[in-house]
Amino acid sequence: MTTIKELNRDFFIVAHRGASAYEPENTLRAIKRAIEIGADAIEIDVRISRDGYAVVIHDETVDRTTNGTGKVSELTLRELKNLDAGLGEKIPLLNEVLDYIAGKTVLFIEIKVEEAIKPTLKEVEKRNLWNSVLFTSFNKEHLIDILNYNPKALTGLIYIKHTDGIIRAKKIGAKAVLPFHRLATKKAIAFARKLKLMVIPWTVDNFNIAETLKSHGANGIVTNMPDTMLKLKSNQ
């Protein structure tokens, strides 16, 4: 089983919603492609269906990524599973993704809504994947809830604006910060690393930007194009 600790031994590449530059995002097909490419970790998003199932989809609605319309939270699992998420793929359940990955790689799970926290934790706990899952969110309260459930859970705070994200992450006991890549300056990365936080900027599809982030001390990057970015790894 690949763990976060093992991941952090070298500059690492996280496939954003799977290999989403090439396959329908947040689908098993995109995840499979990312694993085949050799991504070090895979990032997915979790929401909750009307009947309480943890499903893997980014947006509040299904409109952009499927042939349907409506809010995820207002559709049942059956209704969600009847949709085409691209190339005939279905919206996966979180448990389907966890079973498919089965310890093959590290998983970054972004919690999109509060209601997704407990079902997500239960599925991870059932499989004892605490060491190979990083729970992420823009909302620090979500991360606090996760750490209250299991103080040993690994969490990362995402941010997109000039804020005190690094300080907030450290205060709540997070292990990582995931800043929008333009906020990941050399100074900011050095400050976060000094506080023993992993720095994982997103979403980086430009090789030169990725190379600069690596030289500034980022631990890894989140990208839609993991195959291109794997060239940055020291063992490639």
GROMACS .gro file of C-alpha atoms in nm:
model
  236
    1MET     CA    1   0.000   0.000   0.000
    2THR     CA    2   0.136   0.343  -0.094
    3THR     CA    3   0.128   0.593   0.192
    4ILE     CA    4   0.152   0.971   0.220
    5LYS     CA    5   0.487   0.929   0.394
    6GLU     CA    6   0.624   0.728   0.101
    7LEU     CA    7   0.477   0.979  -0.144
    8ASN     CA    8   0.671   1.263   0.017
    9ARG     CA    9   1.013   1.108  -0.042
   10ASP     CA   10   1.033   1.273  -0.383
   11PHE     CA   11   0.859   1.550  -0.577
   12PHE     CA   12   0.519   1.399  -0.651
   13ILE     CA   13   0.250   1.431  -0.916
   14VAL     CA   14  -0.121   1.432  -0.826
   15ALA     CA   15  -0.368   1.361  -1.107
   16HIS     CA   16  -0.649   1.619  -1.077
   17ARG     CA   17  -0.985   1.438  -1.093
   18GLY     CA   18  -0.790   1.153  -1.248
   19ALA     CA   19  -0.615   1.204  -1.582
   20SER     CA   20  -0.878   1.465  -1.661
   21ALA     CA   21  -0.700   1.621  -1.958
   22TYR     CA   22  -0.761   1.295  -2.143
   23GLU     CA   23  -1.061   1.122  -1.986
   24PRO     CA   24  -1.395   1.229  -1.832
   25GLU     CA   25  -1.309   1.382  -1.495
   26ASN     CA   26  -1.379   1.202  -1.169
   27THR     CA   27  -1.463   0.873  -1.342
   28LEU     CA   28  -1.312   0.528  -1.300
   29ARG     CA   29  -1.180   0.561  -1.654
   30ALA     CA   30  -0.988   0.879  -1.562
   31ILE     CA   31  -0.856   0.715  -1.246
   32LYS     CA   32  -0.745   0.404  -1.435
   33ARG     CA   33  -0.565   0.622  -1.693
   34ALA     CA   34  -0.386   0.814  -1.417
   35ILE     CA   35  -0.265   0.490  -1.258
   36GLU     CA   36  -0.148   0.359  -1.597
   37ILE     CA   37   0.041   0.685  -1.660
   38GLY     CA   38   0.215   0.645  -1.325
   39ALA     CA   39   0.074   0.936  -1.125
   40ASP     CA   40   0.183   0.927  -0.762
   41ALA     CA   41  -0.161   1.021  -0.631
   42ILE     CA   42  -0.513   1.086  -0.756
   43GLU     CA   43  -0.742   1.369  -0.650
   44ILE     CA   44  -1.121   1.329  -0.644
   45ASP     CA   45  -1.419   1.530  -0.517
   46VAL     CA   46  -1.698   1.394  -0.298
   47ARG     CA   47  -2.059   1.506  -0.265
   48ILE     CA   48  -2.375   1.342  -0.131
   49SER     CA   49  -2.679   1.220  -0.323
   50ARG     CA   50  -3.033   1.294  -0.207
   51ASP     CA   51  -3.050   0.951  -0.045
   52GLY     CA   52  -2.719   0.984   0.138
   53TYR     CA   53  -2.461   0.813  -0.084
   54ALA     CA   54  -2.107   0.951  -0.119
   55VAL     CA   55  -2.054   1.011  -0.492
   56VAL     CA   56  -1.752   1.136  -0.684
   57ILE     CA   57  -1.831   1.457  -0.871
   58HIS     CA   58  -1.693   1.811  -0.854
   59ASP     CA   59  -1.977   2.051  -0.928
   60GLU     CA   60  -2.286   2.128  -0.724
   61THR     CA   61  -2.488   2.028  -1.031
   62VAL     CA   62  -2.450   1.748  -1.285
   63ASP     CA   63  -2.499   1.987  -1.578
   64ARG     CA   64  -2.137   2.040  -1.688
   65THR     CA   65  -2.002   1.686  -1.657
   66THR     CA   66  -2.301   1.468  -1.751
   67ASN     CA   67  -2.594   1.456  -1.993
   68GLY     CA   68  -2.832   1.546  -1.710
   69THR     CA   69  -2.938   1.852  -1.515
   70GLY     CA   70  -2.999   1.931  -1.151
   71LYS     CA   71  -2.823   1.945  -0.817
   72VAL     CA   72  -2.637   1.638  -0.700
   73SER     CA   73  -2.797   1.677  -0.358
   74GLU     CA   74  -3.146   1.664  -0.513
   75LEU     CA   75  -3.089   1.347  -0.718
   76THR     CA   76  -3.101   0.991  -0.588
   77LEU     CA   77  -2.818   0.746  -0.647
   78ARG     CA   78  -3.030   0.567  -0.906
   79GLU     CA   79  -3.092   0.894  -1.091
   80LEU     CA   80  -2.722   0.982  -1.078
   81LYS     CA   81  -2.619   0.637  -1.200
   82ASN     CA   82  -2.852   0.671  -1.500
   83LEU     CA   83  -2.648   0.966  -1.627
   84ASP     CA   84  -2.360   0.953  -1.875
   85ALA     CA   85  -2.052   1.119  -1.725
   86GLY     CA   86  -1.869   1.103  -2.060
   87LEU     CA   87  -1.774   0.820  -2.297
   88GLY     CA   88  -2.037   0.602  -2.136
   89GLU     CA   89  -1.886   0.636  -1.788
   90LYS     CA   90  -2.105   0.656  -1.479
   91ILE     CA   91  -2.066   0.882  -1.176
   92PRO     CA   92  -1.879   0.656  -0.934
   93LEU     CA   93  -1.960   0.596  -0.572
   94LEU     CA   94  -1.675   0.675  -0.336
   95ASN     CA   95  -1.665   0.311  -0.229
   96GLU     CA   96  -1.623   0.205  -0.593
   97VAL     CA   97  -1.319   0.432  -0.624
   98LEU     CA   98  -1.169   0.310  -0.296
   99ASP     CA   99  -1.218  -0.052  -0.398
  100TYR     CA  100  -1.074   0.010  -0.744
  101ILE     CA  101  -0.764   0.185  -0.613
  102ALA     CA  102  -0.727  -0.069  -0.330
  103GLY     CA  103  -0.402   0.077  -0.202
  104LYS     CA  104  -0.243   0.109  -0.549
  105THR     CA  105  -0.186   0.480  -0.500
  106VAL     CA  106  -0.244   0.769  -0.262
  107LEU     CA  107  -0.585   0.936  -0.282
  108PHE     CA  108  -0.659   1.304  -0.220
  109ILE     CA  109  -1.028   1.336  -0.129
  110GLU     CA  110  -1.170   1.687  -0.150
  111ILE     CA  111  -1.475   1.726   0.071
  112LYS     CA  112  -1.716   1.953  -0.116
  113VAL     CA  113  -1.999   1.966   0.140
  114GLU     CA  114  -2.031   1.907   0.515
  115GLU     CA  115  -2.273   1.618   0.459
  116ALA     CA  116  -1.997   1.426   0.281
  117ILE     CA  117  -1.765   1.417   0.581
  118LYS     CA  118  -1.904   1.130   0.786
  119PRO     CA  119  -1.986   0.893   0.495
  120THR     CA  120  -1.637   0.952   0.354
  121LEU     CA  121  -1.468   0.886   0.686
  122LYS     CA  122  -1.669   0.566   0.735
  123GLU     CA  123  -1.561   0.430   0.396
  124VAL     CA  124  -1.194   0.511   0.461
  125GLU     CA  125  -1.214   0.367   0.811
  126LYS     CA  126  -1.376   0.047   0.684
  127ARG     CA  127  -1.072  -0.013   0.462
  128ASN     CA  128  -0.814   0.124   0.709
  129LEU     CA  129  -0.676   0.367   0.451
  130TRP     CA  130  -0.586   0.645   0.696
  131ASN     CA  131  -0.219   0.650   0.592
  132SER     CA  132  -0.287   0.667   0.219
  133VAL     CA  133  -0.565   0.929   0.206
  134LEU     CA  134  -0.524   1.306   0.233
  135PHE     CA  135  -0.855   1.477   0.312
  136THR     CA  136  -0.869   1.827   0.162
  137SER     CA  137  -1.110   2.118   0.169
  138PHE     CA  138  -1.137   2.493   0.121
  139ASN     CA  139  -1.333   2.495   0.448
  140LYS     CA  140  -1.115   2.459   0.757
  141GLU     CA  141  -1.420   2.359   0.962
  142HIS     CA  142  -1.451   2.046   0.748
  143LEU     CA  143  -1.091   1.957   0.829
  144ILE     CA  144  -1.148   2.022   1.199
  145ASP     CA  145  -1.447   1.783   1.191
  146ILE     CA  146  -1.228   1.519   1.026
  147LEU     CA  147  -0.953   1.560   1.286
  148ASN     CA  148  -1.208   1.544   1.567
  149TYR     CA  149  -1.322   1.209   1.426
  150ASN     CA  150  -0.966   1.080   1.394
  151PRO     CA  151  -0.679   1.301   1.516
  152LYS     CA  152  -0.439   1.091   1.307
  153ALA     CA  153  -0.621   1.165   0.981
  154LEU     CA  154  -0.408   1.352   0.727
  155THR     CA  155  -0.559   1.680   0.610
  156GLY     CA  156  -0.476   1.964   0.372
  157LEU     CA  157  -0.622   2.314   0.345
  158ILE     CA  158  -0.694   2.443  -0.006
  159TYR     CA  159  -0.697   2.816  -0.077
  160ILE     CA  160  -0.730   3.039  -0.380
  161LYS     CA  161  -0.690   3.393  -0.238
  162HIS     CA  162  -0.417   3.583  -0.056
  163THR     CA  163  -0.504   3.475   0.296
  164ASP     CA  164  -0.332   3.339   0.604
  165GLY     CA  165  -0.390   2.988   0.469
  166ILE     CA  166  -0.055   2.859   0.591
  167ILE     CA  167  -0.112   2.981   0.947
  168ARG     CA  168  -0.471   2.852   0.950
  169ALA     CA  169  -0.359   2.511   0.829
  170LYS     CA  170  -0.092   2.487   1.098
  171LYS     CA  171  -0.331   2.599   1.373
  172ILE     CA  172  -0.586   2.328   1.300
  173GLY     CA  173  -0.327   2.053   1.273
  174ALA     CA  174  -0.331   2.004   0.896
  175LYS     CA  175  -0.035   1.835   0.731
  176ALA     CA  176  -0.049   2.020   0.400
  177VAL     CA  177  -0.150   2.337   0.221
  178LEU     CA  178  -0.281   2.334  -0.135
  179PRO     CA  179  -0.257   2.691  -0.267
  180PHE     CA  180  -0.361   2.810  -0.610
  181HIS     CA  181  -0.028   2.793  -0.791
  182ARG     CA  182   0.010   3.170  -0.832
  183LEU     CA  183   0.008   3.204  -0.453
  184ALA     CA  184   0.288   2.951  -0.412
  185THR     CA  185   0.575   3.199  -0.413
  186LYS     CA  186   0.924   3.099  -0.309
  187LYS     CA  187   0.876   3.289   0.018
  188ALA     CA  188   0.537   3.129   0.091
  189ILE     CA  189   0.667   2.780   0.017
  190ALA     CA  190   0.969   2.833   0.244
  191PHE     CA  191   0.743   2.958   0.525
  192ALA     CA  192   0.510   2.659   0.497
  193ARG     CA  193   0.798   2.413   0.482
  194LYS     CA  194   0.951   2.574   0.792
  195LEU     CA  195   0.624   2.496   0.970
  196LYS     CA  196   0.655   2.132   0.855
  197LEU     CA  197   0.365   2.161   0.610
  198MET     CA  198   0.365   1.992   0.271
  199VAL     CA  199   0.305   2.240  -0.012
  200ILE     CA  200   0.106   2.108  -0.307
  201PRO     CA  201   0.005   2.384  -0.554
  202TRP     CA  202  -0.282   2.340  -0.804
  203THR     CA  203  -0.377   2.317  -1.089
  204VAL     CA  204  -0.050   2.320  -1.283
  205ASP     CA  205  -0.053   2.221  -1.651
  206ASN     CA  206   0.239   2.439  -1.762
  207PHE     CA  207   0.570   2.252  -1.741
  208ASN     CA  208   0.780   2.565  -1.682
  209ILE     CA  209   0.558   2.675  -1.394
  210ALA     CA  210   0.577   2.326  -1.246
  211GLU     CA  211   0.956   2.328  -1.279
  212THR     CA  212   0.974   2.662  -1.099
  213LEU     CA  213   0.749   2.540  -0.818
  214LYS     CA  214   0.970   2.237  -0.773
  215SER     CA  215   1.283   2.454  -0.760
  216HIS     CA  216   1.116   2.675  -0.498
  217GLY     CA  217   1.060   2.375  -0.273
  218ALA     CA  218   0.705   2.257  -0.340
  219ASN     CA  219   0.653   1.894  -0.237
  220GLY     CA  220   0.438   1.816  -0.540
  221ILE     CA  221   0.176   1.956  -0.776
  222VAL     CA  222  -0.181   1.884  -0.877
  223THR     CA  223  -0.221   1.861  -1.254
  224ASN     CA  224  -0.461   1.752  -1.528
  225MET     CA  225  -0.161   1.626  -1.728
  226PRO     CA  226   0.031   1.383  -1.507
  227ASP     CA  227   0.220   1.226  -1.797
  228THR     CA  228   0.386   1.557  -1.887
  229MET     CA  229   0.471   1.644  -1.527
  230LEU     CA  230   0.624   1.306  -1.442
  231LYS     CA  231   0.937   1.425  -1.623
  232LEU     CA  232   1.005   1.644  -1.318
  233LYS     CA  233   1.060   1.347  -1.091
  234SER     CA  234   1.421   1.275  -0.999
  235ASN     CA  235   1.393   0.908  -1.097
  236GLN     CA  236   1.256   0.971  -1.448
   0.00000   0.00000   0.00000
